[in-house]
Short mmCIF file of C-alpha atoms in Angstrom, two decimals:
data_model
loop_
_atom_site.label_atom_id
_atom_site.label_comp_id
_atom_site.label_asym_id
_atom_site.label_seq_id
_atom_site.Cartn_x
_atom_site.Cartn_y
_atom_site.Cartn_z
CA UNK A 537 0.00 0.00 0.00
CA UNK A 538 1.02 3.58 -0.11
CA UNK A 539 3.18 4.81 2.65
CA UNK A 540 4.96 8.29 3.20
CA UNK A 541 8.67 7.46 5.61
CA UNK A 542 10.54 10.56 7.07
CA UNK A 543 13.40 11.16 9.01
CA UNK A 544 13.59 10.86 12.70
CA UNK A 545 14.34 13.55 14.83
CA UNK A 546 14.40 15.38 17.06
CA UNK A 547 16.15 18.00 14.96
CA UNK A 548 18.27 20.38 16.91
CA UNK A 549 19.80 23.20 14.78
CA UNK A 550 20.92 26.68 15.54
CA UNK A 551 19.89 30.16 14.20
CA UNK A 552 20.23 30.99 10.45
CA UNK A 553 21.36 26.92 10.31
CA UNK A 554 20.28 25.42 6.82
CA UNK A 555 17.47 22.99 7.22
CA UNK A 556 16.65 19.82 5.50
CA UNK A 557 14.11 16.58 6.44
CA UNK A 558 13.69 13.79 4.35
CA UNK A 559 10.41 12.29 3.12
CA UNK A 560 10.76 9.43 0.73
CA UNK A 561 7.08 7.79 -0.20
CA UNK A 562 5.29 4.96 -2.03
CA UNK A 563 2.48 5.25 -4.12
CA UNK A 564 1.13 3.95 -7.08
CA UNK A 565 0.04 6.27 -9.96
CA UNK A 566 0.38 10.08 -9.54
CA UNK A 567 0.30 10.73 -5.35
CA UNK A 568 -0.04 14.17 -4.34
CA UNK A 569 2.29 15.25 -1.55
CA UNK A 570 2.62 17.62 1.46
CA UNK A 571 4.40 18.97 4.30
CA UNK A 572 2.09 20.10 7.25
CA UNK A 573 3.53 21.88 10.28
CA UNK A 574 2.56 21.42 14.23
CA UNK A 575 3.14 23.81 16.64
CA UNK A 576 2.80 22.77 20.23
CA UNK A 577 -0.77 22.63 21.25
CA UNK A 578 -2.22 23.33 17.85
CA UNK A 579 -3.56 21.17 15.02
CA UNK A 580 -1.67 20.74 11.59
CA UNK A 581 -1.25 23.08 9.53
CA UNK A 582 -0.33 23.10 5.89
CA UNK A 583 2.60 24.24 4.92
CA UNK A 584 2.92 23.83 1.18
CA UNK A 585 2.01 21.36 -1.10
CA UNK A 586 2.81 19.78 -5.00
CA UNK A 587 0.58 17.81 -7.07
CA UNK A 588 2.71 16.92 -10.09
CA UNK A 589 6.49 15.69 -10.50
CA UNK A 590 8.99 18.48 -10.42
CA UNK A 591 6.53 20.58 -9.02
CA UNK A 592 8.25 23.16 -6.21
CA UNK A 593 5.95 23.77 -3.72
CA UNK A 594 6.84 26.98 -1.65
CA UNK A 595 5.87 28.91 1.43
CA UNK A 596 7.28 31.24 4.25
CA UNK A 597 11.15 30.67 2.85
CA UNK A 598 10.64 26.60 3.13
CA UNK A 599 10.66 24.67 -0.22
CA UNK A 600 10.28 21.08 -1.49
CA UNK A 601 10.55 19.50 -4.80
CA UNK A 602 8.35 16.76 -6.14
CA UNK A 603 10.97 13.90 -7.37
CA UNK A 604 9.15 11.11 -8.93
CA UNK A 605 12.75 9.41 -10.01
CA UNK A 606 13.29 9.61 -6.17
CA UNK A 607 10.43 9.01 -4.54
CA UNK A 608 10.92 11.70 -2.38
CA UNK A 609 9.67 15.25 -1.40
CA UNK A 610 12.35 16.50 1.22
CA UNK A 611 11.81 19.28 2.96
CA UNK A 612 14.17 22.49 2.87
CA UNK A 613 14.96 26.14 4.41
CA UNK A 614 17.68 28.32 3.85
CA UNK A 615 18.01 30.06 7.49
CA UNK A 616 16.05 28.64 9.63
CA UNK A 617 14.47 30.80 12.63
CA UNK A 618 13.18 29.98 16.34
CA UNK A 619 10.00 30.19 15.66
CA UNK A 620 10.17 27.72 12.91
CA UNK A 621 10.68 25.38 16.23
CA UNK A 622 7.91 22.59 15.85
CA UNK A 623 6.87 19.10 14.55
CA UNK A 624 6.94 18.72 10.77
CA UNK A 625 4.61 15.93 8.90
CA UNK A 626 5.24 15.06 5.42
CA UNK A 627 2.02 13.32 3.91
CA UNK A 628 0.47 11.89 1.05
CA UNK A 629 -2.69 12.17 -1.21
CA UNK A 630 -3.59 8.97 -3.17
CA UNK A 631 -4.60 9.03 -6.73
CA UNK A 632 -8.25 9.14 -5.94
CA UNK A 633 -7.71 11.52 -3.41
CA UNK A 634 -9.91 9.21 -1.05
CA UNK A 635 -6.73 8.21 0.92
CA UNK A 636 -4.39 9.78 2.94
CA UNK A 637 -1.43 9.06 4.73
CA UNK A 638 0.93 11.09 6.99
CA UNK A 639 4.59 10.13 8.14
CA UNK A 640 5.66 9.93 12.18
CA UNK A 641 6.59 13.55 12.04
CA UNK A 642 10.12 14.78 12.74
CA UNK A 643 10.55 17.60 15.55
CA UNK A 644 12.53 20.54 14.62
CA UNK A 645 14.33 23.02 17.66
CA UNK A 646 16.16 26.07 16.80
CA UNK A 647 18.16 27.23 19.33
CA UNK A 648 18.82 30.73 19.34
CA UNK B 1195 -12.49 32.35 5.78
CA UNK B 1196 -13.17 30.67 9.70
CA UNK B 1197 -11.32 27.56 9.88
CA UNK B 1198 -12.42 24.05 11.26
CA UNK B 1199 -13.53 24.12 14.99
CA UNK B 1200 -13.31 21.59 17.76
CA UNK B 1201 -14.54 21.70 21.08
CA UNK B 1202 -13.67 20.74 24.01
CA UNK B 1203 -10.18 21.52 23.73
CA UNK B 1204 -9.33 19.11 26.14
CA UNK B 1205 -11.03 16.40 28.32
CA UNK B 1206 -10.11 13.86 31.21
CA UNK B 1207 -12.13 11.15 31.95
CA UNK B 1208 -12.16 8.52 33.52
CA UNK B 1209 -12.46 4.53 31.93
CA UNK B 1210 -15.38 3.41 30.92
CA UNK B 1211 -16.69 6.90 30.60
CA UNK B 1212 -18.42 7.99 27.78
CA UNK B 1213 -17.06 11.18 26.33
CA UNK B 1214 -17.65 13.33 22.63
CA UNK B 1215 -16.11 15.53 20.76
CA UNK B 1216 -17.49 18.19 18.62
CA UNK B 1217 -16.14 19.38 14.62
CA UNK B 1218 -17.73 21.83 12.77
CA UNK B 1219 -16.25 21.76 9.21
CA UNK B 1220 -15.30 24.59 7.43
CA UNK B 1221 -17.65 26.31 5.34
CA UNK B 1222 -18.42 24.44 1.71
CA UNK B 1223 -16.43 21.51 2.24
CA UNK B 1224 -17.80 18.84 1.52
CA UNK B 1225 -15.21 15.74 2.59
CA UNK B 1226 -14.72 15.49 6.87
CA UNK B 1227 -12.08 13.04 8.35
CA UNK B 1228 -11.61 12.52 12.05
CA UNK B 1229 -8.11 11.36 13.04
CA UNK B 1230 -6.55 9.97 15.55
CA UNK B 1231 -3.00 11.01 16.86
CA UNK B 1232 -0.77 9.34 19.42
CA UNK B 1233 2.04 10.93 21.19
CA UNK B 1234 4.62 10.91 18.89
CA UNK B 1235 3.10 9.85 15.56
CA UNK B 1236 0.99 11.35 12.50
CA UNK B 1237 -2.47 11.47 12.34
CA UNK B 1238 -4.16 8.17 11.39
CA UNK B 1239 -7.58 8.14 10.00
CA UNK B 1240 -10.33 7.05 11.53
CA UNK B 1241 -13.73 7.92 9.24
CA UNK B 1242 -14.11 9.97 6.56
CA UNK B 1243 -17.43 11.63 5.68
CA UNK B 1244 -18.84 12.63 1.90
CA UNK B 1245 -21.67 14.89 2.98
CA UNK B 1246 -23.77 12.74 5.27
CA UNK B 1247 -22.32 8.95 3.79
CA UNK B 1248 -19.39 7.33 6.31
CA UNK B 1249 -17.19 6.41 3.19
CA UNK B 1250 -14.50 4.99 4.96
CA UNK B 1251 -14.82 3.83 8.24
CA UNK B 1252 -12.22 0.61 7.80
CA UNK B 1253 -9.89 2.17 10.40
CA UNK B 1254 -13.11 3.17 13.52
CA UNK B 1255 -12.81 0.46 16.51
CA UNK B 1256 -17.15 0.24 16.03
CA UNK B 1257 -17.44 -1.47 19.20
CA UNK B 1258 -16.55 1.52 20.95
CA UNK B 1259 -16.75 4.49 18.59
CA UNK B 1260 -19.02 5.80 16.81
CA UNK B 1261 -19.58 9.15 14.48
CA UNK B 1262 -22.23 10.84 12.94
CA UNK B 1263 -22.51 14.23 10.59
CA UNK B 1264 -26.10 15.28 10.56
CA UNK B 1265 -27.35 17.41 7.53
CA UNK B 1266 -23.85 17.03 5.85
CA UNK B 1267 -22.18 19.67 7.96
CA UNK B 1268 -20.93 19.51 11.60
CA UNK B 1269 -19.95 16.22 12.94
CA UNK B 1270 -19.98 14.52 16.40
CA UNK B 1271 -17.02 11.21 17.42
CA UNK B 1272 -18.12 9.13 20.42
CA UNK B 1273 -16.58 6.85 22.06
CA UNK B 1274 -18.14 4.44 25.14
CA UNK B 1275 -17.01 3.37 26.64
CA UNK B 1276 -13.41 5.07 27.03
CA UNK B 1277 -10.00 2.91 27.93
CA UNK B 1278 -6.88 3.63 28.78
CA UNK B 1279 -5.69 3.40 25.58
CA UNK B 1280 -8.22 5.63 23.85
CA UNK B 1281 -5.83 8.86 25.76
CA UNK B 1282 -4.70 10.98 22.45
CA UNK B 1283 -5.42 13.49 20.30
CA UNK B 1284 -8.60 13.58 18.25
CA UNK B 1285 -8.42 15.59 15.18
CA UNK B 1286 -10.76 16.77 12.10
CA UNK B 1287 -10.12 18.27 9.46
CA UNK B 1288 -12.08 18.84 6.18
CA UNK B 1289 -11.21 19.31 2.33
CA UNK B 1290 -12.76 20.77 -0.54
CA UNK B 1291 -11.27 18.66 -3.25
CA UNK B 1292 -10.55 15.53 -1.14
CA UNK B 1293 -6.65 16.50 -1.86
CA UNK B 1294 -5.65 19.72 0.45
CA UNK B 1295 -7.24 19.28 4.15
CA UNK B 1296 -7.33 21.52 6.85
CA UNK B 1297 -7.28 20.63 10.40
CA UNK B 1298 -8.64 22.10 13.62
CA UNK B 1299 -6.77 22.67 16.49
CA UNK B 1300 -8.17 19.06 18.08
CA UNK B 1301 -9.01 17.64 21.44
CA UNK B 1302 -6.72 16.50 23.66
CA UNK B 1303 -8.20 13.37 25.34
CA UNK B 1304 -6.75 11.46 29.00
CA UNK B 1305 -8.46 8.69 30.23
CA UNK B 1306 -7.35 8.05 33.98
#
């Protein structure tokens, strides 16, 4: 079955460090994929998405790329800040869109 | 737009309790899910709602749980009676297009 596998964390880095989390998935057909973000307390929210291979999906200075030849969607900033401290989900859309599945999560700390 | 609302924010019961938790969708979408999430993991489903129809329920423990989303729109998750093990996060979240979902903040549930 489809599956979405990230990297385990916790994920300690300091201020202005470069960021990267790995998200690797399987899927038959043409998955649509996505990085949600957690802060503590709150539900998930999405943080940018990409519905097509090569597709760069983009939001508040993070990035990921949609490799089909990979599998994988990894997850990237350039300067990370503290408040960019919280738990990061990478997850999948089936074909159908009916199913949905989300990785463990990784937890990210910037220290400032 | 207002986004997806849950209430009660949090709950402690005791086992063998009944307890419920309240979603109500945002406005014009059409898909809900409730999930479940476990200290330390993703979300994992546990029904998903077209309108009024359960269309996926494959993942709902039904001798315990149960759901219901009167008139297509808000949506109530029961379970009795509570155990131990029931002590997590319950989350909902609706979509639009079945692909991009949005989540409330959830309900944190203990079970003493």
């Amino acid at each position: 079955g489809d599956s979405v596998t990230q990297m385990e964390g916790p994920v300690t880095l300091s201020e202005e460090a470069f960021l990267t989390i790995n998200c690797t998935y399987t899927a038959t057909g043409y998955p649509s994929l996505f990085w949600y973000v957690q802060y503590p307390g709150e539900g998930l929210q999405l943080l940018l998405k990409a519905t097509k291979a090569d597709d760069k999906g983009s939001n508040k200075g993070f990035e990921a790329t949609y490799r089909k030849e990979t599998t994988s969607f990894h997850l990237e900033k350039g300067s990370v800040q503290v408040s960019d401290s919280a738990v990061y989900f990478c997850a999948l859309s089936d074909q159908s869109g009916n199913q949905f599945y989300f990785g463990t999560g990784t937890s990210l700390t910037v220290i400032p | 737009e207002a986004g997806v609302v849950q209430s009660p924010r949090y709950k402690i019961i005791e086992k063998k309790q009944p307890v419920a938790f309240w979603c109500n969708p945002i406005s014009g979408h059409n898909t809900l899910y409730w999930y479940r999430q476990n200290l330390g993991q993703g979300p994992e489903l546990l029904i998903r709602y077209e309108n009024e129809e359960a269309v996926d329920d494959s993942q709902l423990p039904k001798d315990r749980f149960s759901a219901e989303r009167l008139k297509g729109v808000d949506s109530t998750l029961k379970i009795q009676p509570a155990e131990l093990g029931d002590s997590a996060v319950y989350l909902c979240a609706s979509s639009r297009t079945g692909y991009e979902q949005y989540f409330g903040p959830g309900t944190r549930l203990t079970v003493t």
